[in-house]
Coordinates of C-alpha atoms and ligand atoms in Angstrom, one line a residue:
Chain A
M1 CA 0.0 0.0 0.0
L2 CA 1.2 3.5 -0.8
I3 CA 1.8 5.8 2.1
K4 CA 1.0 9.5 1.7
Q5 CA 3.9 11.4 3.1
V6 CA 3.4 15.1 4.0
S7 CA 6.5 17.2 3.1
V8 CA 6.8 20.7 4.4
F9 CA 9.1 23.5 3.3
L10 CA 10.9 25.0 6.3
E11 CA 12.9 28.1 6.5
N12 CA 15.6 27.5 8.9
K13 CA 14.3 29.9 11.4
S14 CA 14.2 28.7 15.0
G15 CA 10.7 28.0 16.1
K16 CA 9.4 27.0 12.7
L17 CA 9.6 23.3 13.3
S18 CA 7.8 23.4 16.6
E19 CA 5.2 25.7 15.0
I20 CA 4.4 22.9 12.5
I21 CA 4.3 20.2 15.1
S22 CA 2.0 22.2 17.3
I23 CA -0.4 23.0 14.4
L24 CA -0.7 19.3 13.8
G25 CA -1.1 18.6 17.5
E26 CA -3.9 21.3 17.9
N27 CA -5.7 19.6 15.0
H28 CA -5.3 16.1 16.6
I29 CA -3.1 14.8 13.8
D30 CA -0.8 12.0 15.0
I31 CA 2.7 11.8 13.7
S32 CA 4.1 8.4 13.1
A33 CA 7.4 9.2 11.5
L34 CA 9.4 12.2 10.6
S35 CA 12.7 13.0 8.9
M36 CA 14.4 16.3 8.1
A37 CA 16.6 17.1 5.2
D38 CA 18.3 20.4 5.5
T39 CA 20.8 22.8 4.1
A40 CA 22.2 26.0 5.6
D41 CA 19.2 28.0 4.5
Y42 CA 16.2 25.7 4.6
G43 CA 14.9 22.3 5.3
V44 CA 12.4 19.8 4.1
L45 CA 10.4 18.1 6.8
R46 CA 8.9 14.8 5.9
L47 CA 6.1 13.5 8.0
I48 CA 4.0 10.3 8.1
V49 CA 0.7 11.1 9.8
D50 CA -2.6 9.4 10.4
N51 CA -4.6 11.9 8.3
P52 CA -2.4 13.4 5.5
E53 CA -5.3 15.1 3.8
K54 CA -6.2 17.0 7.0
A55 CA -2.6 17.8 7.7
E56 CA -2.2 19.3 4.2
K57 CA -5.3 21.4 4.7
V58 CA -4.5 22.8 8.1
L59 CA -0.9 23.6 7.2
K60 CA -1.9 25.3 3.9
Q61 CA -4.4 27.4 5.9
Q62 CA -1.4 28.8 7.8
E63 CA 0.3 29.5 4.4
I64 CA 2.9 26.8 4.9
I65 CA 4.1 25.2 1.8
V66 CA 3.1 21.5 1.8
K67 CA 3.3 18.7 -0.7
V68 CA 1.8 15.2 -0.4
T69 CA 3.9 12.6 -2.1
N70 CA 3.6 8.8 -2.3
V71 CA 6.2 6.8 -0.5
I72 CA 6.4 3.1 0.4
G73 CA 7.1 1.4 3.6
V74 CA 9.4 -1.6 3.5
A75 CA 10.0 -4.0 6.4
I76 CA 13.5 -5.2 6.3
N77 CA 14.5 -8.5 8.0
D78 CA 16.7 -8.1 10.9
G79 CA 19.4 -10.1 9.1
P80 CA 22.6 -9.4 7.2
G81 CA 22.3 -8.5 3.5
D82 CA 18.5 -8.0 3.5
L83 CA 18.6 -4.3 2.7
A84 CA 21.2 -4.9 0.0
K85 CA 19.0 -7.6 -1.6
I86 CA 16.0 -5.2 -1.7
L87 CA 18.0 -2.4 -3.2
K88 CA 19.3 -4.8 -5.9
I89 CA 15.7 -5.8 -6.7
L90 CA 14.8 -2.2 -7.2
K91 CA 17.9 -1.4 -9.2
D92 CA 17.3 -4.4 -11.5
N93 CA 13.9 -3.0 -12.3
S94 CA 15.3 0.4 -13.0
L95 CA 13.9 1.9 -9.8
S96 CA 15.9 4.5 -7.9
V97 CA 15.7 5.3 -4.3
E98 CA 15.7 9.1 -3.8
Y99 CA 15.9 8.9 0.0
M100 CA 14.8 6.7 2.9
Y101 CA 14.5 6.9 6.6
A102 CA 13.7 4.5 9.4
C103 CA 10.8 4.4 11.8
V104 CA 9.7 2.3 14.7
G105 CA 6.8 -0.1 14.2
K106 CA 5.0 -3.3 15.2
I107 CA 6.4 -5.8 12.7
E108 CA 8.6 -8.2 14.7
N109 CA 12.2 -8.8 13.8
S110 CA 12.1 -6.1 11.1
A111 CA 13.4 -2.6 10.7
L112 CA 10.9 -0.4 9.1
V113 CA 12.1 1.9 6.3
V114 CA 10.1 4.6 4.5
M115 CA 11.4 4.9 1.0
K116 CA 10.9 7.4 -1.9
N117 CA 11.2 5.9 -5.3
N118 CA 11.0 7.4 -8.8
D119 CA 7.9 5.2 -9.4
P120 CA 6.3 4.2 -6.0
E121 CA 3.5 2.2 -7.6
K122 CA 5.9 0.1 -9.6
A123 CA 8.2 -0.3 -6.7
L124 CA 5.4 -1.6 -4.5
D125 CA 4.3 -4.0 -7.2
I126 CA 7.7 -5.5 -7.7
L127 CA 8.5 -5.8 -4.0
S128 CA 5.3 -7.7 -3.4
K129 CA 6.0 -10.0 -6.4
E130 CA 9.4 -10.7 -4.8
H131 CA 7.7 -11.3 -1.4
V132 CA 9.4 -8.4 0.3
P133 CA 7.0 -7.4 3.2
T134 CA 5.7 -3.8 3.0
F135 CA 3.8 -2.0 5.7
D136 CA 1.2 0.6 6.2
V137 CA 0.8 3.7 8.4
K138 CA -1.1 1.7 11.0
D139 CA 1.9 -0.5 11.5
I140 CA 4.0 2.3 12.7
Y141 CA 4.1 3.5 16.3
R142 CA 3.2 7.1 17.0
V143 CA 6.0 9.5 17.8
Chain B
M1 CA 3.2 72.6 -37.2
A2 CA -0.5 72.9 -36.6
I3 CA -2.0 72.9 -33.1
Y4 CA -5.0 70.5 -33.1
Q5 CA -7.0 72.2 -30.4
K6 CA -5.4 75.6 -30.0
H7 CA -8.1 76.9 -27.6
I8 CA -7.2 74.1 -25.1
E9 CA -3.5 73.4 -25.8
C10 CA -2.6 77.1 -25.6
M11 CA -5.0 78.1 -22.8
P12 CA -3.6 80.6 -20.3
R13 CA -2.2 79.0 -17.2
Q14 CA -4.8 80.5 -14.8
E15 CA -7.6 79.2 -17.1
I16 CA -6.1 75.7 -17.1
K17 CA -6.0 75.8 -13.3
K18 CA -9.6 76.9 -13.1
L19 CA -10.7 74.2 -15.5
Q20 CA -8.7 71.6 -13.6
S21 CA -10.3 72.7 -10.3
E22 CA -13.8 72.4 -11.6
R23 CA -13.1 69.0 -13.1
L24 CA -11.3 67.7 -10.0
V25 CA -14.2 68.6 -7.7
W26 CA -16.6 66.8 -10.1
Q27 CA -14.4 63.8 -10.3
V28 CA -13.8 63.5 -6.5
K29 CA -17.6 63.7 -5.9
R30 CA -18.6 61.1 -8.4
M31 CA -15.7 58.7 -7.4
Y32 CA -16.7 59.0 -3.7
E33 CA -20.2 57.9 -4.7
N34 CA -19.2 55.2 -7.1
V35 CA -15.8 53.7 -6.2
E36 CA -15.7 51.8 -2.9
L37 CA -12.0 51.8 -2.5
F38 CA -11.7 55.5 -3.0
R39 CA -14.5 56.1 -0.6
Q40 CA -12.8 54.0 2.0
R41 CA -9.5 55.8 1.6
M42 CA -11.2 59.2 1.9
D43 CA -13.0 58.0 5.0
E44 CA -9.7 56.8 6.5
K45 CA -8.3 60.3 6.0
G46 CA -11.5 61.8 7.4
L47 CA -12.1 63.6 4.1
K48 CA -15.4 64.4 2.4
P49 CA -15.8 65.4 -1.2
E50 CA -16.8 68.9 -0.1
D51 CA -13.3 69.3 1.4
I52 CA -11.8 69.3 -2.1
K53 CA -12.5 72.8 -3.6
G54 CA -9.9 72.9 -6.3
V55 CA -6.4 71.9 -7.4
E56 CA -4.9 73.5 -4.3
D57 CA -6.5 70.7 -2.3
L58 CA -5.1 67.9 -4.5
S59 CA -2.3 66.9 -2.1
K60 CA -4.9 66.1 0.6
L61 CA -6.2 63.3 -1.5
P62 CA -5.1 59.6 -1.0
F63 CA -2.8 58.0 -3.5
S64 CA -3.7 55.0 -5.6
Y65 CA -1.4 52.2 -6.7
K66 CA -1.0 49.6 -9.4
Q67 CA -1.6 47.0 -6.8
D68 CA -5.2 48.4 -6.4
L69 CA -5.9 47.3 -10.0
R70 CA -4.8 43.8 -9.2
D71 CA -6.7 43.7 -5.9
Y72 CA -9.9 44.9 -7.6
Y73 CA -9.4 42.9 -10.9
P74 CA -11.2 43.1 -13.3
Y75 CA -13.9 45.7 -12.9
G76 CA -13.8 46.6 -9.2
L77 CA -12.6 50.2 -9.7
F78 CA -14.9 51.2 -12.5
A79 CA -17.0 54.2 -11.7
V80 CA -19.9 53.6 -14.1
P81 CA -22.2 50.6 -14.7
M82 CA -20.7 48.1 -17.2
K83 CA -23.3 49.0 -19.8
E84 CA -21.5 52.4 -20.1
I85 CA -18.2 50.7 -20.6
K86 CA -17.6 50.5 -24.4
R87 CA -14.2 49.0 -24.5
V88 CA -11.6 47.4 -22.2
H89 CA -7.9 47.2 -22.5
A90 CA -5.5 45.2 -20.5
S91 CA -1.8 45.1 -19.8
S92 CA 0.3 42.4 -18.3
G93 CA 2.8 44.9 -16.9
T94 CA 6.1 43.6 -15.6
T95 CA 4.8 41.8 -12.5
G96 CA 2.6 39.0 -13.8
K97 CA -1.1 39.3 -13.3
Q98 CA -2.8 41.5 -15.9
I99 CA -4.6 44.7 -15.1
V100 CA -7.8 45.8 -16.8
V101 CA -9.0 49.3 -17.7
G102 CA -12.3 50.4 -19.2
Y103 CA -13.5 53.4 -21.3
T104 CA -16.9 55.0 -21.8
Q105 CA -17.7 56.4 -25.2
K106 CA -16.6 59.9 -24.0
D107 CA -13.4 58.5 -22.6
L108 CA -12.6 57.0 -26.0
E109 CA -13.3 60.4 -27.6
M110 CA -11.0 62.2 -25.2
W111 CA -8.3 59.6 -25.8
A112 CA -8.6 60.1 -29.6
D113 CA -8.2 63.9 -28.9
C114 CA -5.0 63.1 -27.0
M115 CA -3.5 61.2 -29.9
A116 CA -4.8 63.6 -32.5
R117 CA -3.0 66.4 -30.6
Q118 CA 0.2 64.3 -30.8
I119 CA -0.2 63.5 -34.5
S120 CA -0.9 67.1 -35.3
A121 CA 2.2 68.2 -33.4
T122 CA 4.3 66.0 -35.7
G123 CA 2.8 67.7 -38.7
G124 CA 0.0 65.1 -39.4
D125 CA -3.4 66.0 -40.9
E126 CA -6.0 64.6 -43.2
N127 CA -3.4 64.3 -46.0
S128 CA -1.2 62.0 -43.9
F129 CA -0.8 58.3 -44.2
V130 CA -0.4 57.0 -40.7
Q131 CA 1.0 53.5 -40.5
I132 CA 0.3 51.9 -37.1
S133 CA 2.8 49.2 -36.3
Y134 CA 1.9 48.9 -32.6
G135 CA 0.2 45.7 -31.8
Y136 CA -3.6 45.8 -32.0
G137 CA -5.5 44.1 -29.3
L138 CA -5.8 44.5 -25.5
F139 CA -2.6 46.5 -25.5
T140 CA -3.5 50.2 -25.7
G141 CA -0.9 51.1 -28.3
G142 CA -2.5 50.0 -31.5
L143 CA -6.1 51.1 -31.1
G144 CA -5.0 54.3 -29.2
A145 CA -2.9 55.5 -32.1
H146 CA -5.6 54.2 -34.6
D147 CA -8.4 56.3 -33.0
G148 CA -6.1 59.4 -32.9
A149 CA -5.2 59.1 -36.6
T150 CA -8.9 58.5 -37.5
R151 CA -9.9 61.6 -35.4
I152 CA -7.5 63.8 -37.4
G153 CA -8.8 62.4 -40.6
A154 CA -5.7 60.8 -41.9
T155 CA -5.5 57.7 -44.0
V156 CA -5.0 54.9 -41.5
I157 CA -2.8 52.0 -42.4
P158 CA -3.4 49.5 -39.6
T159 CA -0.5 47.0 -40.2
S160 CA -0.2 46.1 -36.5
S161 CA 3.1 44.7 -35.4
G162 CA 5.3 42.0 -36.8
N163 CA 6.3 40.8 -40.3
T164 CA 9.0 43.3 -40.9
Q165 CA 9.4 42.7 -44.6
R166 CA 5.8 43.3 -45.3
Q167 CA 5.8 46.4 -43.0
I168 CA 8.5 47.9 -45.1
Q169 CA 6.8 46.9 -48.4
T170 CA 3.6 48.5 -47.2
M171 CA 5.5 51.6 -46.1
V172 CA 6.9 52.0 -49.6
D173 CA 3.9 51.0 -51.7
F174 CA 1.2 52.8 -49.6
G175 CA 3.3 55.9 -49.1
S176 CA 3.2 56.0 -45.3
T177 CA 4.2 59.5 -44.0
I178 CA 3.9 58.9 -40.2
L179 CA 4.9 55.7 -38.4
C180 CA 3.6 54.8 -35.0
C181 CA 5.4 52.0 -33.1
T182 CA 7.7 51.3 -30.2
P183 CA 11.2 52.8 -30.4
S184 CA 12.9 49.4 -30.4
Y185 CA 10.8 48.3 -33.3
A186 CA 11.5 51.5 -35.2
M187 CA 15.2 50.8 -34.8
Y188 CA 14.7 47.3 -36.1
L189 CA 12.7 48.6 -39.0
G190 CA 15.4 51.1 -39.7
E191 CA 18.1 48.4 -39.8
A192 CA 15.9 46.3 -42.1
I193 CA 15.3 49.3 -44.4
E194 CA 19.1 49.8 -44.7
E195 CA 19.6 46.1 -45.6
M196 CA 16.8 46.3 -48.2
G197 CA 18.2 49.5 -49.5
V198 CA 14.8 51.2 -49.9
K199 CA 15.4 54.3 -47.7
D200 CA 15.1 56.7 -50.8
K201 CA 11.7 55.1 -51.7
L202 CA 10.2 56.1 -48.3
K203 CA 7.8 59.1 -47.9
L204 CA 8.1 59.0 -44.1
K205 CA 8.4 62.3 -42.4
A206 CA 7.7 61.6 -38.8
G207 CA 7.5 58.8 -36.3
I208 CA 5.7 58.7 -33.0
F209 CA 7.4 56.3 -30.6
G210 CA 6.4 55.2 -27.1
A211 CA 5.4 52.5 -24.7
E212 CA 9.0 51.8 -23.7
P213 CA 12.0 53.8 -22.5
W214 CA 14.5 55.1 -25.0
T215 CA 17.4 57.4 -25.1
E216 CA 18.5 60.4 -27.1
D217 CA 21.1 58.3 -28.8
M218 CA 18.4 56.0 -30.0
R219 CA 16.4 58.9 -31.2
A220 CA 19.3 60.2 -33.3
A221 CA 19.8 56.7 -34.7
I222 CA 16.2 56.2 -35.6
E223 CA 16.0 59.7 -37.2
E224 CA 19.1 58.9 -39.3
K225 CA 18.0 55.4 -40.4
L226 CA 14.5 56.3 -41.3
G227 CA 15.2 59.9 -42.5
I228 CA 12.5 61.3 -40.2
K229 CA 11.9 63.4 -37.1
A230 CA 11.2 61.0 -34.1
Y231 CA 8.8 62.1 -31.5
D232 CA 8.3 60.8 -28.0
V233 CA 4.9 60.0 -26.7
Y234 CA 4.2 59.0 -23.1
G235 CA 1.3 57.1 -21.7
L236 CA 0.2 54.3 -19.5
S237 CA -2.9 52.3 -19.8
E238 CA -3.9 52.9 -16.2
I239 CA -4.3 56.6 -17.0
M240 CA -5.4 56.4 -20.6
G241 CA -2.9 54.8 -23.0
P242 CA -0.5 56.5 -25.4
G243 CA -1.1 60.3 -25.5
V244 CA -1.1 61.2 -21.9
S245 CA 1.7 63.5 -22.9
Y246 CA 3.2 64.3 -26.2
E247 CA 6.2 65.9 -27.8
C248 CA 6.0 69.0 -30.0
E249 CA 8.5 70.0 -32.7
E250 CA 10.7 71.6 -30.1
Q251 CA 11.5 68.1 -28.8
K252 CA 12.2 69.5 -25.4
G253 CA 9.9 67.5 -23.1
M254 CA 6.4 66.1 -23.6
H255 CA 3.3 68.4 -23.0
V256 CA 0.9 66.8 -20.6
N257 CA -2.7 66.9 -21.6
E258 CA -3.6 69.0 -18.5
D259 CA -7.2 69.5 -19.4
M260 CA -7.6 65.7 -18.7
F261 CA -4.7 64.8 -16.4
I262 CA -3.1 66.6 -13.5
P263 CA 0.5 65.7 -13.0
E264 CA 2.4 66.0 -9.7
I265 CA 5.9 65.2 -8.7
I266 CA 6.4 63.7 -5.3
D267 CA 9.1 62.3 -3.1
P268 CA 8.6 58.5 -3.6
D269 CA 9.6 57.8 0.0
T270 CA 7.6 60.4 1.9
G271 CA 4.8 61.1 -0.6
E272 CA 5.4 64.9 -0.2
V273 CA 4.8 67.1 -3.2
L274 CA 8.2 68.4 -4.4
P275 CA 8.9 72.0 -5.4
E276 CA 8.5 72.9 -9.1
G277 CA 11.3 71.6 -11.3
E278 CA 12.5 68.9 -8.9
S279 CA 12.8 65.4 -10.0
G280 CA 10.7 62.8 -8.3
E281 CA 7.9 60.2 -8.8
L282 CA 5.2 61.2 -11.4
V283 CA 1.7 61.0 -10.1
F284 CA -1.4 61.5 -12.2
T285 CA -5.0 62.4 -11.4
T286 CA -7.5 61.8 -14.2
I287 CA -10.1 64.6 -14.1
T288 CA -12.3 63.8 -17.1
K289 CA -12.2 60.0 -17.2
E290 CA -15.6 58.5 -16.5
G291 CA -15.1 54.7 -16.8
F292 CA -12.0 54.1 -14.8
P293 CA -10.8 57.3 -13.1
L294 CA -7.8 57.4 -10.8
I295 CA -6.8 59.9 -8.2
R296 CA -3.1 60.5 -7.5
Y297 CA -2.0 57.4 -9.3
R298 CA 1.6 56.5 -8.5
T299 CA 3.3 55.8 -11.9
R300 CA 6.6 54.9 -10.3
D301 CA 8.2 56.8 -13.2
I302 CA 10.9 59.3 -12.1
C303 CA 10.9 62.7 -14.0
S304 CA 10.4 66.4 -13.5
L305 CA 8.0 69.0 -14.8
N306 CA 8.8 72.2 -16.6
Y307 CA 6.2 75.0 -16.5
E308 CA 8.1 77.4 -18.7
Q309 CA 6.2 78.6 -21.8
C310 CA 7.2 76.4 -24.7
K311 CA 8.3 78.0 -28.0
C312 CA 5.7 76.1 -29.9
G313 CA 3.0 78.2 -28.2
R314 CA 1.4 75.4 -26.1
T315 CA 0.9 76.3 -22.4
F316 CA 0.6 72.7 -21.2
V317 CA 3.4 71.7 -18.7
R318 CA 6.2 69.6 -20.1
M319 CA 7.5 66.4 -18.5
N320 CA 10.9 65.2 -19.4
K321 CA 11.5 61.6 -20.5
P322 CA 11.3 59.4 -17.3
T323 CA 14.8 58.6 -16.2
G324 CA 13.8 55.4 -14.3
R325 CA 11.5 53.9 -11.8
S326 CA 11.1 55.1 -8.2
D327 CA 12.1 51.7 -6.9
D328 CA 15.3 52.5 -8.7
M329 CA 18.8 51.7 -9.5
L330 CA 21.3 50.2 -7.2
I331 CA 25.0 50.2 -7.7
I332 CA 26.4 46.8 -6.7
R333 CA 30.1 46.2 -7.1
G334 CA 30.1 49.0 -9.7
V335 CA 27.3 47.4 -11.7
N336 CA 24.0 49.3 -12.2
V337 CA 21.2 47.1 -11.1
F338 CA 17.5 47.8 -11.5
P339 CA 15.2 45.7 -9.3
S340 CA 13.0 45.3 -12.3
Q341 CA 15.8 43.3 -14.0
I342 CA 15.6 40.7 -11.2
E343 CA 11.8 40.7 -11.6
E344 CA 12.2 40.1 -15.3
V345 CA 14.6 37.2 -14.7
L346 CA 12.1 35.6 -12.4
L347 CA 9.3 36.1 -14.8
R348 CA 11.3 34.7 -17.7
I349 CA 12.2 31.6 -15.7
G350 CA 8.5 30.9 -15.9
G351 CA 5.2 29.9 -14.4
D352 CA 6.4 28.2 -11.3
V353 CA 8.7 30.9 -10.0
T354 CA 6.9 33.8 -8.3
P355 CA 8.0 37.3 -8.9
N356 CA 7.9 37.9 -5.2
Y357 CA 11.4 38.8 -4.4
Q358 CA 13.6 40.9 -2.2
I359 CA 17.0 42.1 -2.9
I360 CA 19.3 42.5 0.1
V361 CA 22.5 44.4 -0.5
G362 CA 25.2 44.5 2.1
R363 CA 28.9 44.9 2.5
E364 CA 31.4 42.4 3.8
N365 CA 35.1 43.0 3.8
N366 CA 34.7 46.1 1.6
T367 CA 32.8 44.1 -1.0
D368 CA 29.2 44.5 -1.8
T369 CA 27.0 41.4 -1.3
L370 CA 23.9 40.7 -3.3
D371 CA 21.3 38.3 -1.8
V372 CA 18.1 37.6 -3.7
Q373 CA 15.3 36.0 -1.8
V374 CA 12.4 34.6 -3.7
E375 CA 9.2 33.3 -2.2
M376 CA 8.6 29.6 -2.5
S377 CA 5.4 28.5 -4.1
D378 CA 3.4 25.3 -3.9
K379 CA 4.3 24.6 -7.5
I380 CA 8.1 24.8 -7.2
F381 CA 8.2 22.8 -4.0
A382 CA 9.2 19.2 -4.5
D383 CA 10.0 17.2 -1.4
D384 CA 13.7 17.0 -2.0
V385 CA 16.4 19.4 -1.4
K386 CA 18.0 18.7 -4.8
S387 CA 15.1 20.2 -6.8
I388 CA 15.0 23.3 -4.6
E389 CA 18.7 23.8 -5.2
L390 CA 18.1 23.3 -8.9
V391 CA 15.6 26.2 -9.0
E392 CA 18.0 28.4 -7.0
R393 CA 20.8 27.5 -9.3
K394 CA 18.7 28.4 -12.3
I395 CA 17.8 31.8 -10.9
K396 CA 21.4 32.4 -9.9
D397 CA 22.7 31.6 -13.4
Q398 CA 20.1 33.8 -15.0
I399 CA 21.0 36.7 -12.7
R400 CA 24.6 36.3 -13.6
S401 CA 24.0 36.3 -17.3
V402 CA 21.7 39.3 -17.2
L403 CA 23.5 41.5 -14.6
G404 CA 27.0 40.0 -14.8
L405 CA 26.9 39.7 -11.0
G406 CA 27.0 36.7 -8.7
A407 CA 24.2 36.6 -6.3
K408 CA 23.2 34.4 -3.4
V409 CA 19.7 33.1 -4.2
T410 CA 17.5 31.7 -1.4
L411 CA 14.0 30.5 -1.6
V412 CA 12.0 31.6 1.4
A413 CA 8.6 30.8 2.8
P414 CA 5.6 32.5 1.2
K415 CA 4.5 35.9 2.6
T416 CA 7.8 36.4 4.4
I417 CA 8.8 39.3 2.2
Q418 CA 8.0 42.5 4.0
R419 CA 5.1 44.5 2.5
S420 CA 4.0 48.0 3.1
E421 CA 0.7 49.4 2.0
G422 CA 0.3 46.1 0.1
K423 CA 3.4 46.7 -1.9
A424 CA 6.4 44.4 -1.3
K425 CA 9.5 46.1 -0.2
R426 CA 11.9 45.1 -2.9
V427 CA 15.2 46.4 -1.8
I428 CA 17.0 46.4 1.5
D429 CA 20.3 48.2 1.3
T430 CA 22.1 47.7 4.6
R431 CA 25.2 49.6 3.2
K432 CA 23.4 52.8 3.9
L433 CA 23.5 52.1 7.6
H434 CA 27.3 52.3 7.8
Ligands
ZN501 ZN1 6.0 72.7 -27.2

């Protein structure tokens, strides 16, 4: 299943990150995973939440730049070489990984990784054919 | 050269003032009744139409801005019901969203008079062949010149713009005597005429060129290439279109059609009216326009007014060619930079980049620094840093190629660029603080 990730443009001004988190909190939106990519001048905050549509709406109302993108969640066996194997499957199907980050979830003996591919639908399709377990938002613990 | 409406164009100064006073009082009253924004601004200042008794009260009135036209787009500032509006024109300007202006039948007649005065001042009459190579359409240039040439009774040759070869063929075959177009197109035509070697077949005597800034050097080049006298015409669609002011054979400034427009020169920073002859921002009040009147409209053009009697006999005040915009030139590392150049770069990059920018000039280790901040938009934002950097790089490269200057470009959150009275503050020059 595709996961809708909410990305937010952040100017690196102190307080901006906590502002976003509190807007979501005030609107009872739960955050399951987050990651931050940043440079000296700005950052991109990526969030997995329980209600991405609502998150997009409330953030936009505050004139914050938001984009919802499709990502996939991959459960990686807690064993050596498993991530390498998955990456190879993707590469062999000309799928690239733009970025990925880990989160904490309920699937036993697995590390959960959120992954952005050039073609998320195709990636999901191929991984399921190769019996690589994927996960959904409800499988991730809240932050 | 003939004076088209001598009784108006050569009116004694006191009479002009009297006429302007009457018309201003009329205009303020009807605008207060019919234009919501104007009424609000009057109320904010605690002014009633009765407080305005003549031109001496002009400076009490609130200013109006180009942003107003965008805020009330398309018809929100019109002062008559739409059934009275007989034509609209629009201009995209330099900042994106187009603005719309409307004319009643009487407005169109007055505009035709403005252009007829201009054509007459260049020697045009019913024996002239006026070739109009301005674009026809929403742009005011084509139809504005067309109506003026028609008013004077000339033979109109409505070629519109483009297709240079055919323009020149038409000019030769139809015997055009007056050419109306932009100065840059006149230059281009002049070069093509030289290449085709047809200069001696032309009957051209005069050209009326406007709608963009041009220099005296360009005038000399056009006059030489086309074998004509080149006249400058000033106008802006917000006020009327071409013909707000016009040059006479003296070529020493453009006479403002003061029976229709009152010009003022103000300090662009304080809004104070400047003493006669000083250079500042040109402001216009339209005192006859019915459809879309404006009070104290800030043109952002920088020029001065000359009230000396002109040798041609006209008594209308003359404005010199605007030397620039009020949000004007910066000198950065010895390079002249106009904020509008940055704006153009952003517009040229295309749809996804907003022209909401701010230029921050500073000084580090005795070297000027140039920072350009551009507001991020939903469309540019992808969720990776790489694509944001790509947009920044693109803007930076364009600035370098246009200005020859390296700049630090940063995309910032929307609405973070400071605005005052609805207008974004484009330039912060911290060098002035030291
Ligand atoms: Zn004159």
